[in-house]
PDB file of C-alpha atoms and ligand atoms in Angstrom:
ATOM      1  CA  MET A   1     179.415  98.166  83.706  1.00 43.00           C
ATOM      2  CA  THR A   2     183.283  97.265  83.366  1.00 48.00           C
ATOM      3  CA  ALA A   3     185.371  99.783  82.534  1.00 52.00           C
ATOM      4  CA  ALA A   4     184.866 101.110  79.188  1.00 54.00           C
ATOM      5  CA  PRO A   5     187.658  99.045  76.515  1.00 60.00           C
ATOM      6  CA  ALA A   6     190.845  99.576  75.732  1.00 71.00           C
ATOM      7  CA  GLY A   7     191.056 100.597  72.034  1.00 83.00           C
ATOM      8  CA  PRO A   8     188.786 101.521  69.539  1.00 93.00           C
ATOM      9  CA  VAL A   9     185.098 100.134  69.483  1.00 96.00           C
ATOM     10  CA  ALA A  10     184.605  97.747  66.326  1.00 98.00           C
ATOM     11  CA  LEU A  11     180.326  98.122  65.251  1.00 98.00           C
ATOM     12  CA  ARG A  12     179.350  94.840  64.028  1.00 98.00           C
ATOM     13  CA  MET A  13     176.102  92.863  61.857  1.00 98.00           C
ATOM     14  CA  ASP A  14     175.781  89.081  62.009  1.00 96.00           C
ATOM     15  CA  ASP A  15     174.013  87.118  59.503  1.00 96.00           C
ATOM     16  CA  VAL A  16     173.149  88.400  56.155  1.00 97.00           C
ATOM     17  CA  GLY A  17     173.101  86.039  53.763  1.00 97.00           C
ATOM     18  CA  ALA A  18     172.693  83.220  56.868  1.00 95.00           C
ATOM     19  CA  ALA A  19     169.656  80.736  55.478  1.00 92.00           C
ATOM     20  CA  SER A  20     169.449  79.508  59.319  1.00 87.00           C
ATOM     21  CA  LYS A  21     167.353  82.623  60.063  1.00 88.00           C
ATOM     22  CA  ARG A  22     165.116  80.559  57.524  1.00 84.00           C
ATOM     23  CA  HIS A  23     165.118  77.007  59.070  1.00 81.00           C
ATOM     24  CA  GLU A  24     166.421  78.167  62.923  1.00 77.00           C
ATOM     25  CA  VAL A  25     164.087  77.871  65.246  1.00 71.00           C
ATOM     26  CA  HIS A  26     164.640  78.458  68.820  1.00 64.00           C
ATOM     27  CA  GLY A  27     164.543  81.196  71.665  1.00 62.00           C
ATOM     28  CA  LEU A  28     166.231  84.254  72.373  1.00 60.00           C
ATOM     29  CA  THR A  29     170.077  84.267  73.389  1.00 64.00           C
ATOM     30  CA  ARG A  30     171.062  87.314  73.910  1.00 65.00           C
ATOM     31  CA  LEU A  31     169.939  90.123  74.769  1.00 65.00           C
ATOM     32  CA  ARG A  32     170.260  94.308  74.796  1.00 69.00           C
ATOM     33  CA  LEU A  33     171.957  95.639  77.583  1.00 69.00           C
ATOM     34  CA  ALA A  34     173.569  99.489  77.987  1.00 71.00           C
ATOM     35  CA  GLY A  35     173.962  99.214  74.103  1.00 76.00           C
ATOM     36  CA  LEU A  36     176.245  95.424  74.133  1.00 77.00           C
ATOM     37  CA  SER A  37     174.800  92.219  73.138  1.00 75.00           C
ATOM     38  CA  VAL A  38     175.182  89.580  75.736  1.00 67.00           C
ATOM     39  CA  PRO A  39     173.975  86.175  76.459  1.00 69.00           C
ATOM     40  CA  PHE A  40     170.671  85.188  77.580  1.00 63.00           C
ATOM     41  CA  PRO A  41     169.530  81.538  77.890  1.00 63.00           C
ATOM     42  CA  GLY A  42     166.399  82.127  76.409  1.00 60.00           C
ATOM     43  CA  ASN A  43     166.263  78.562  74.990  1.00 57.00           C
ATOM     44  CA  PHE A  44     164.958  77.405  78.339  1.00 58.00           C
ATOM     45  CA  LEU A  45     162.796  80.185  78.725  1.00 49.00           C
ATOM     46  CA  PHE A  46     161.647  79.581  75.647  1.00 48.00           C
ATOM     47  CA  LEU A  47     160.560  75.973  75.824  1.00 46.00           C
ATOM     48  CA  LYS A  48     159.744  76.319  79.045  1.00 38.00           C
ATOM     49  CA  TYR A  49     156.576  78.898  78.856  1.00 44.00           C
ATOM     50  CA  LEU A  50     156.430  79.078  75.006  1.00 49.00           C
ATOM     51  CA  PRO A  51     155.161  77.728  72.197  1.00 43.00           C
ATOM     52  CA  PRO A  52     158.005  76.727  70.440  1.00 37.00           C
ATOM     53  CA  ILE A  53     158.299  77.774  66.413  1.00 33.00           C
ATOM     54  CA  LYS A  54     154.999  80.301  66.768  1.00 36.00           C
ATOM     55  CA  CYS A  55     157.079  83.092  68.865  1.00 40.00           C
ATOM     56  CA  TRP A  56     160.504  82.740  67.716  1.00 44.00           C
ATOM     57  CA  GLY A  57     160.122  81.906  64.178  1.00 51.00           C
ATOM     58  CA  PRO A  58     161.737  82.386  60.930  1.00 81.00           C
ATOM     59  CA  TYR A  59     162.247  85.961  59.469  1.00 89.00           C
ATOM     60  CA  ARG A  60     163.172  87.060  56.101  1.00 93.00           C
ATOM     61  CA  GLU A  61     167.564  88.521  54.656  1.00 96.00           C
ATOM     62  CA  LEU A  62     167.355  92.348  54.686  1.00 97.00           C
ATOM     63  CA  VAL A  63     166.692  94.618  51.734  1.00 97.00           C
ATOM     64  CA  ALA A  64     168.828  96.026  49.446  1.00 98.00           C
ATOM     65  CA  GLY A  65     166.483  99.391  50.224  1.00 98.00           C
ATOM     66  CA  GLU A  66     167.107  98.857  54.259  1.00 98.00           C
ATOM     67  CA  LEU A  67     170.638  97.942  53.328  1.00 98.00           C
ATOM     68  CA  GLU A  68     171.251 101.046  51.396  1.00 98.00           C
ATOM     69  CA  ALA A  69     169.413 103.104  54.372  1.00 97.00           C
ATOM     70  CA  ALA A  70     172.187 101.808  56.958  1.00 98.00           C
ATOM     71  CA  LEU A  71     175.191 102.469  54.946  1.00 98.00           C
ATOM     72  CA  GLU A  72     173.598 106.534  54.979  1.00 98.00           C
ATOM     73  CA  ARG A  73     172.986 106.524  58.612  1.00 97.00           C
ATOM     74  CA  LEU A  74     176.666 105.275  58.656  1.00 97.00           C
ATOM     75  CA  ALA A  75     178.354 107.841  56.476  1.00 97.00           C
ATOM     76  CA  ARG A  76     175.884 110.191  58.690  1.00 97.00           C
ATOM     77  CA  ALA A  77     177.173 109.544  61.880  1.00 96.00           C
ATOM     78  CA  GLY A  78     181.321 109.019  60.568  1.00 96.00           C
ATOM     79  CA  ALA A  79     180.427 105.321  61.488  1.00 97.00           C
ATOM     80  CA  ARG A  80     182.340 102.480  59.900  1.00 98.00           C
ATOM     81  CA  MET A  81     181.741  98.881  60.267  1.00 98.00           C
ATOM     82  CA  THR A  82     181.645  95.021  59.344  1.00 98.00           C
ATOM     83  CA  VAL A  83     179.257  92.840  58.078  1.00 98.00           C
ATOM     84  CA  ALA A  84     179.405  89.091  58.668  1.00 98.00           C
ATOM     85  CA  VAL A  85     178.234  87.015  55.616  1.00 98.00           C
ATOM     86  CA  THR A  86     177.384  83.667  55.538  1.00 98.00           C
ATOM     87  CA  ALA A  87     178.227  83.323  52.029  1.00 98.00           C
ATOM     88  CA  GLY A  88     176.468  80.084  50.809  1.00 97.00           C
ATOM     89  CA  TRP A  89     172.657  80.151  51.379  1.00 96.00           C
ATOM     90  CA  VAL A  90     171.322  77.375  52.369  1.00 93.00           C
ATOM     91  CA  GLU A  91     168.040  76.051  50.729  1.00 94.00           C
ATOM     92  CA  ASP A  92     165.678  73.628  51.737  1.00 90.00           C
ATOM     93  CA  ASP A  93     166.990  70.868  49.611  1.00 90.00           C
ATOM     94  CA  GLY A  94     170.130  71.706  50.931  1.00 91.00           C
ATOM     95  CA  SER A  95     172.194  73.086  47.940  1.00 94.00           C
ATOM     96  CA  ILE A  96     173.653  75.281  48.900  1.00 96.00           C
ATOM     97  CA  THR A  97     173.198  79.177  46.347  1.00 98.00           C
ATOM     98  CA  PRO A  98     176.307  81.829  46.723  1.00 98.00           C
ATOM     99  CA  TYR A  99     174.845  84.567  48.372  1.00 98.00           C
ATOM    100  CA  PRO A 100     175.627  87.597  45.836  1.00 98.00           C
ATOM    101  CA  SER A 101     173.451  85.241  43.278  1.00 98.00           C
ATOM    102  CA  LYS A 102     170.995  84.847  45.776  1.00 98.00           C
ATOM    103  CA  TYR A 103     170.557  88.224  46.729  1.00 98.00           C
ATOM    104  CA  ALA A 104     171.668  89.674  44.111  1.00 98.00           C
ATOM    105  CA  ASP A 105     170.419  93.851  45.045  1.00 98.00           C
ATOM    106  CA  ALA A 106     170.901  93.872  48.890  1.00 98.00           C
ATOM    107  CA  SER A 107     174.787  91.432  47.707  1.00 98.00           C
ATOM    108  CA  ARG A 108     175.804  95.206  45.256  1.00 98.00           C
ATOM    109  CA  VAL A 109     174.755  97.520  47.964  1.00 98.00           C
ATOM    110  CA  LEU A 110     177.407  95.398  50.498  1.00 98.00           C
ATOM    111  CA  ARG A 111     180.155  95.815  47.954  1.00 98.00           C
ATOM    112  CA  GLN A 112     179.020  99.520  47.607  1.00 98.00           C
ATOM    113  CA  GLY A 113     179.374  99.614  50.976  1.00 98.00           C
ATOM    114  CA  VAL A 114     182.427  98.359  51.054  1.00 98.00           C
ATOM    115  CA  GLU A 115     184.049 100.413  47.878  1.00 98.00           C
ATOM    116  CA  ARG A 116     182.502 103.553  50.106  1.00 98.00           C
ATOM    117  CA  GLY A 117     184.771 102.536  52.744  1.00 98.00           C
ATOM    118  CA  LEU A 118     181.691 102.115  55.155  1.00 98.00           C
ATOM    119  CA  VAL A 119     181.967  98.219  55.018  1.00 98.00           C
ATOM    120  CA  GLU A 120     184.115  95.896  55.755  1.00 98.00           C
ATOM    121  CA  VAL A 121     182.416  92.050  54.641  1.00 98.00           C
ATOM    122  CA  ALA A 122     183.623  89.368  56.969  1.00 98.00           C
ATOM    123  CA  ASN A 123     183.141  85.492  56.366  1.00 98.00           C
ATOM    124  CA  HIS A 124     180.294  84.262  58.445  1.00 98.00           C
ATOM    125  CA  GLY A 125     180.581  80.573  57.343  1.00 98.00           C
ATOM    126  CA  TYR A 126     179.658  78.754  54.145  1.00 97.00           C
ATOM    127  CA  THR A 127     176.173  77.270  55.849  1.00 95.00           C
ATOM    128  CA  HIS A 128     176.133  78.740  59.406  1.00 93.00           C
ATOM    129  CA  CYS A 129     174.626  75.156  60.363  1.00 89.00           C
ATOM    130  CA  VAL A 130     175.593  71.820  60.299  1.00 86.00           C
ATOM    131  CA  LEU A 131     174.388  70.486  56.513  1.00 83.00           C
ATOM    132  CA  ARG A 132     174.591  66.380  57.480  1.00 78.00           C
ATOM    133  CA  ASP A 133     171.619  64.471  57.503  1.00 75.00           C
ATOM    134  CA  GLY A 134     168.996  68.105  56.949  1.00 77.00           C
ATOM    135  CA  ARG A 135     170.062  68.630  60.853  1.00 77.00           C
ATOM    136  CA  PHE A 136     169.836  71.932  60.295  1.00 81.00           C
ATOM    137  CA  ARG A 137     165.966  71.814  59.821  1.00 79.00           C
ATOM    138  CA  PRO A 138     163.480  73.689  62.309  1.00 73.00           C
ATOM    139  CA  ARG A 139     162.003  70.544  64.558  1.00 71.00           C
ATOM    140  CA  LEU A 140     158.487  70.752  65.937  1.00 65.00           C
ATOM    141  CA  PHE A 141     159.295  70.017  69.239  1.00 62.00           C
ATOM    142  CA  SER A 142     162.434  71.139  70.463  1.00 66.00           C
ATOM    143  CA  GLY A 143     165.191  74.098  69.289  1.00 69.00           C
ATOM    144  CA  ASN A 144     167.536  73.157  66.452  1.00 77.00           C
ATOM    145  CA  ARG A 145     170.082  76.446  67.808  1.00 77.00           C
ATOM    146  CA  ALA A 146     172.297  73.200  68.138  1.00 78.00           C
ATOM    147  CA  GLU A 147     172.529  72.315  64.531  1.00 82.00           C
ATOM    148  CA  HIS A 148     173.227  76.026  63.370  1.00 81.00           C
ATOM    149  CA  ARG A 149     176.412  76.507  64.324  1.00 90.00           C
ATOM    150  CA  GLU A 150     178.930  75.591  61.671  1.00 92.00           C
ATOM    151  CA  PHE A 151     182.241  75.149  63.071  1.00 95.00           C
ATOM    152  CA  TYR A 152     182.559  71.881  65.279  1.00 94.00           C
ATOM    153  CA  ASP A 153     185.491  70.266  66.698  1.00 95.00           C
ATOM    154  CA  TRP A 154     183.813  66.980  66.029  1.00 94.00           C
ATOM    155  CA  LEU A 155     183.328  67.550  62.618  1.00 94.00           C
ATOM    156  CA  PRO A 156     186.085  66.891  60.461  1.00 96.00           C
ATOM    157  CA  GLU A 157     189.200  69.502  59.883  1.00 97.00           C
ATOM    158  CA  ALA A 158     188.329  68.132  55.931  1.00 97.00           C
ATOM    159  CA  VAL A 159     184.539  70.315  56.423  1.00 96.00           C
ATOM    160  CA  HIS A 160     186.259  73.523  58.313  1.00 97.00           C
ATOM    161  CA  ARG A 161     188.568  73.727  55.285  1.00 98.00           C
ATOM    162  CA  GLU A 162     186.256  73.148  52.543  1.00 98.00           C
ATOM    163  CA  HIS A 163     183.321  75.324  54.617  1.00 98.00           C
ATOM    164  CA  LEU A 164     186.093  78.557  54.848  1.00 98.00           C
ATOM    165  CA  SER A 165     188.018  78.156  51.840  1.00 98.00           C
ATOM    166  CA  ARG A 166     184.359  78.062  49.645  1.00 98.00           C
ATOM    167  CA  ALA A 167     183.277  80.901  51.466  1.00 98.00           C
ATOM    168  CA  GLN A 168     186.522  82.915  50.750  1.00 98.00           C
ATOM    169  CA  GLY A 169     186.026  82.556  47.202  1.00 98.00           C
ATOM    170  CA  ILE A 170     182.935  83.417  46.522  1.00 98.00           C
ATOM    171  CA  LEU A 171     183.070  86.880  48.705  1.00 98.00           C
ATOM    172  CA  GLN A 172     187.031  87.685  47.682  1.00 98.00           C
ATOM    173  CA  ASP A 173     185.369  86.329  44.262  1.00 98.00           C
ATOM    174  CA  PHE A 174     182.029  89.070  44.887  1.00 98.00           C
ATOM    175  CA  LEU A 175     184.605  91.738  46.496  1.00 98.00           C
ATOM    176  CA  GLY A 176     187.542  91.942  44.253  1.00 98.00           C
ATOM    177  CA  ARG A 177     189.260  92.119  47.562  1.00 98.00           C
ATOM    178  CA  PRO A 178     190.280  89.629  50.329  1.00 98.00           C
ATOM    179  CA  VAL A 179     188.465  89.085  53.375  1.00 98.00           C
ATOM    180  CA  GLU A 180     190.243  88.987  56.383  1.00 98.00           C
ATOM    181  CA  THR A 181     187.824  88.458  59.415  1.00 98.00           C
ATOM    182  CA  LEU A 182     186.262  85.534  60.417  1.00 98.00           C
ATOM    183  CA  VAL A 183     183.494  85.590  62.468  1.00 98.00           C
ATOM    184  CA  PRO A 184     182.671  82.154  63.483  1.00 97.00           C
ATOM    185  CA  PRO A 185     178.525  81.316  63.373  1.00 95.00           C
ATOM    186  CA  GLY A 186     177.753  81.343  67.163  1.00 92.00           C
ATOM    187  CA  ASN A 187     180.860  81.800  68.598  1.00 95.00           C
ATOM    188  CA  VAL A 188     181.908  77.940  68.007  1.00 95.00           C
ATOM    189  CA  LEU A 189     185.075  77.435  66.876  1.00 97.00           C
ATOM    190  CA  SER A 190     187.872  74.807  67.625  1.00 97.00           C
ATOM    191  CA  ARG A 191     191.590  74.693  66.652  1.00 97.00           C
ATOM    192  CA  LYS A 192     190.955  72.643  63.187  1.00 98.00           C
ATOM    193  CA  THR A 193     189.050  75.841  62.629  1.00 98.00           C
ATOM    194  CA  LEU A 194     191.951  78.832  62.876  1.00 98.00           C
ATOM    195  CA  GLY A 195     194.486  76.026  61.060  1.00 98.00           C
ATOM    196  CA  ALA A 196     191.777  76.368  57.988  1.00 98.00           C
ATOM    197  CA  ALA A 197     191.807  80.386  59.010  1.00 98.00           C
ATOM    198  CA  ALA A 198     194.791  81.003  58.133  1.00 98.00           C
ATOM    199  CA  GLU A 199     195.822  78.584  55.378  1.00 98.00           C
ATOM    200  CA  ALA A 200     192.222  80.453  53.342  1.00 98.00           C
ATOM    201  CA  GLY A 201     193.913  84.015  54.140  1.00 98.00           C
ATOM    202  CA  LEU A 202     192.001  84.912  57.021  1.00 98.00           C
ATOM    203  CA  ARG A 203     193.784  87.294  59.587  1.00 98.00           C
ATOM    204  CA  VAL A 204     191.256  88.558  62.618  1.00 98.00           C
ATOM    205  CA  VAL A 205     189.058  86.114  64.454  1.00 98.00           C
ATOM    206  CA  SER A 206     185.764  88.262  66.031  1.00 98.00           C
ATOM    207  CA  CYS A 207     183.895  86.339  68.742  1.00 96.00           C
ATOM    208  CA  LEU A 208     182.746  86.116  72.248  1.00 95.00           C
ATOM    209  CA  GLY A 209     185.459  84.652  73.841  1.00 95.00           C
ATOM    210  CA  ALA A 210     187.479  84.995  71.381  1.00 96.00           C
ATOM    211  CA  SER A 211     190.787  85.879  72.857  1.00 95.00           C
ATOM    212  CA  ALA A 212     191.202  82.323  74.702  1.00 96.00           C
ATOM    213  CA  TRP A 213     192.390  80.940  71.524  1.00 97.00           C
ATOM    214  CA  ALA A 214     195.303  83.249  71.274  1.00 96.00           C
ATOM    215  CA  PRO A 215     197.929  82.599  70.044  1.00 96.00           C
ATOM    216  CA  ALA A 216     197.374  81.011  66.895  1.00 96.00           C
ATOM    217  CA  GLU A 217     199.627  81.580  64.112  1.00 94.00           C
ATOM    218  CA  GLY A 218     199.128  84.385  62.164  1.00 96.00           C
ATOM    219  CA  LEU A 219     195.663  85.383  63.311  1.00 98.00           C
ATOM    220  CA  ALA A 220     194.429  88.354  65.751  1.00 98.00           C
ATOM    221  CA  PHE A 221     191.678  87.961  67.884  1.00 98.00           C
ATOM    222  CA  LEU A 222     189.079  90.662  68.448  1.00 97.00           C
ATOM    223  CA  ASP A 223     186.517  89.877  71.990  1.00 93.00           C
ATOM    224  CA  ASP A 224     183.491  91.121  71.777  1.00 91.00           C
ATOM    225  CA  LYS A 225     184.033  93.203  74.814  1.00 92.00           C
ATOM    226  CA  ARG A 226     186.077  95.307  72.043  1.00 95.00           C
ATOM    227  CA  VAL A 227     182.475  94.723  69.487  1.00 97.00           C
ATOM    228  CA  VAL A 228     179.134  95.730  69.725  1.00 97.00           C
ATOM    229  CA  ALA A 229     177.770  93.368  68.176  1.00 96.00           C
ATOM    230  CA  PHE A 230     173.988  92.677  66.371  1.00 96.00           C
ATOM    231  CA  HIS A 231     171.621  91.066  64.476  1.00 95.00           C
ATOM    232  CA  ASP A 232     170.758  91.386  60.742  1.00 95.00           C
ATOM    233  CA  ARG A 233     167.461  90.281  62.422  1.00 92.00           C
ATOM    234  CA  ASP A 234     167.433  93.417  64.588  1.00 92.00           C
ATOM    235  CA  LEU A 235     167.020  95.655  61.254  1.00 95.00           C
ATOM    236  CA  VAL A 236     164.542  93.652  59.388  1.00 93.00           C
ATOM    237  CA  LEU A 237     162.434  93.244  63.002  1.00 90.00           C
ATOM    238  CA  GLY A 238     162.862  96.548  64.403  1.00 91.00           C
ATOM    239  CA  GLY A 239     163.556  98.990  61.058  1.00 95.00           C
ATOM    240  CA  ALA A 240     166.556 101.505  60.758  1.00 93.00           C
ATOM    241  CA  ALA A 241     165.425 102.558  65.270  1.00 95.00           C
ATOM    242  CA  PRO A 242     168.523  99.889  66.373  1.00 96.00           C
ATOM    243  CA  LEU A 243     170.601 100.729  64.295  1.00 97.00           C
ATOM    244  CA  ASP A 244     170.099 104.522  65.398  1.00 97.00           C
ATOM    245  CA  ARG A 245     170.457 103.184  68.892  1.00 97.00           C
ATOM    246  CA  LEU A 246     173.793 102.175  68.530  1.00 97.00           C
ATOM    247  CA  LEU A 247     175.089 105.248  66.534  1.00 97.00           C
ATOM    248  CA  ALA A 248     173.720 107.364  68.726  1.00 96.00           C
ATOM    249  CA  ALA A 249     175.861 105.383  72.284  1.00 95.00           C
ATOM    250  CA  ALA A 250     179.033 105.060  70.106  1.00 96.00           C
ATOM    251  CA  PRO A 251     182.190 105.314  71.522  1.00 93.00           C
ATOM    252  CA  PRO A 252     184.831 109.079  71.817  1.00 89.00           C
ATOM    253  CA  GLY A 253     185.957 108.378  67.802  1.00 87.00           C
ATOM    254  CA  GLY A 254     183.213 106.730  66.659  1.00 93.00           C
ATOM    255  CA  TYR A 255     182.786 102.810  65.626  1.00 98.00           C
ATOM    256  CA  VAL A 256     184.953 101.132  63.529  1.00 98.00           C
ATOM    257  CA  THR A 257     185.091  98.191  61.468  1.00 98.00           C
ATOM    258  CA  VAL A 258     186.740  94.578  63.050  1.00 98.00           C
ATOM    259  CA  ARG A 259     189.938  94.494  61.190  1.00 98.00           C
ATOM    260  CA  GLU A 260     190.892  98.472  61.379  1.00 98.00           C
ATOM    261  CA  ALA A 261     189.861  97.813  65.370  1.00 97.00           C
ATOM    262  CA  ALA A 262     192.604  94.029  65.715  1.00 96.00           C
ATOM    263  CA  ALA A 263     195.136  96.025  63.826  1.00 93.00           C
TER     264      ALA A 263
HETATM  265 ZN1   ZN N   1     175.282  84.306  63.308  1.00 89.03          ZN
END
């Protein structure tokens, strides 16, 4: 274990609204160790030892009741959290449905969380994946994890700009307030993403290794050393227990949002 990080620690849940939970089929890439989420080369092991589709497989979106329970737990613990939402749900045919339309009840609970000051909604991309040529779809004999990242440097600048501004539009219209934090899907981003993010009104970038991208005009960076990150999948599969464990292990002063930790 390294020393406790200086400054407040943010709690962050990723992948709400991301259809990658349906289309992305591969092995485990994060392990929980002492309350932290750490990288794990699970694709290799998974593909080597286990049938590629059956053991990881798709999981469902969090429903309103589960989000309500999470908000109550945060409130009781005096904690706040950032929820990284992918603004567009990628349908099987590649068309996009905005998260607030696709999951109306759940998204309303999230908005209540924002209104109650318990939740910061962050931009977790527009699609969470590479859309073109159906590359997001599952494959029979290999993982497709690489296609479930959105902001590759090899994608044209216009794609970075379009995806970020569409996601901002959907989330900000729905919440009626600015969205200031970007959580790049899968920690993949480029200078093109950063330029587009600042243009779209984003002010903070939160991901693994974020500080390596500093400085960038108009943006602050919050490394995952200062963030306890988990996924909606943890709550879908584990119920409330994983969140309870994280809240019980909160640092002195409790968890804050990414935006607050970066301030
Ligand atoms: Zn994600």
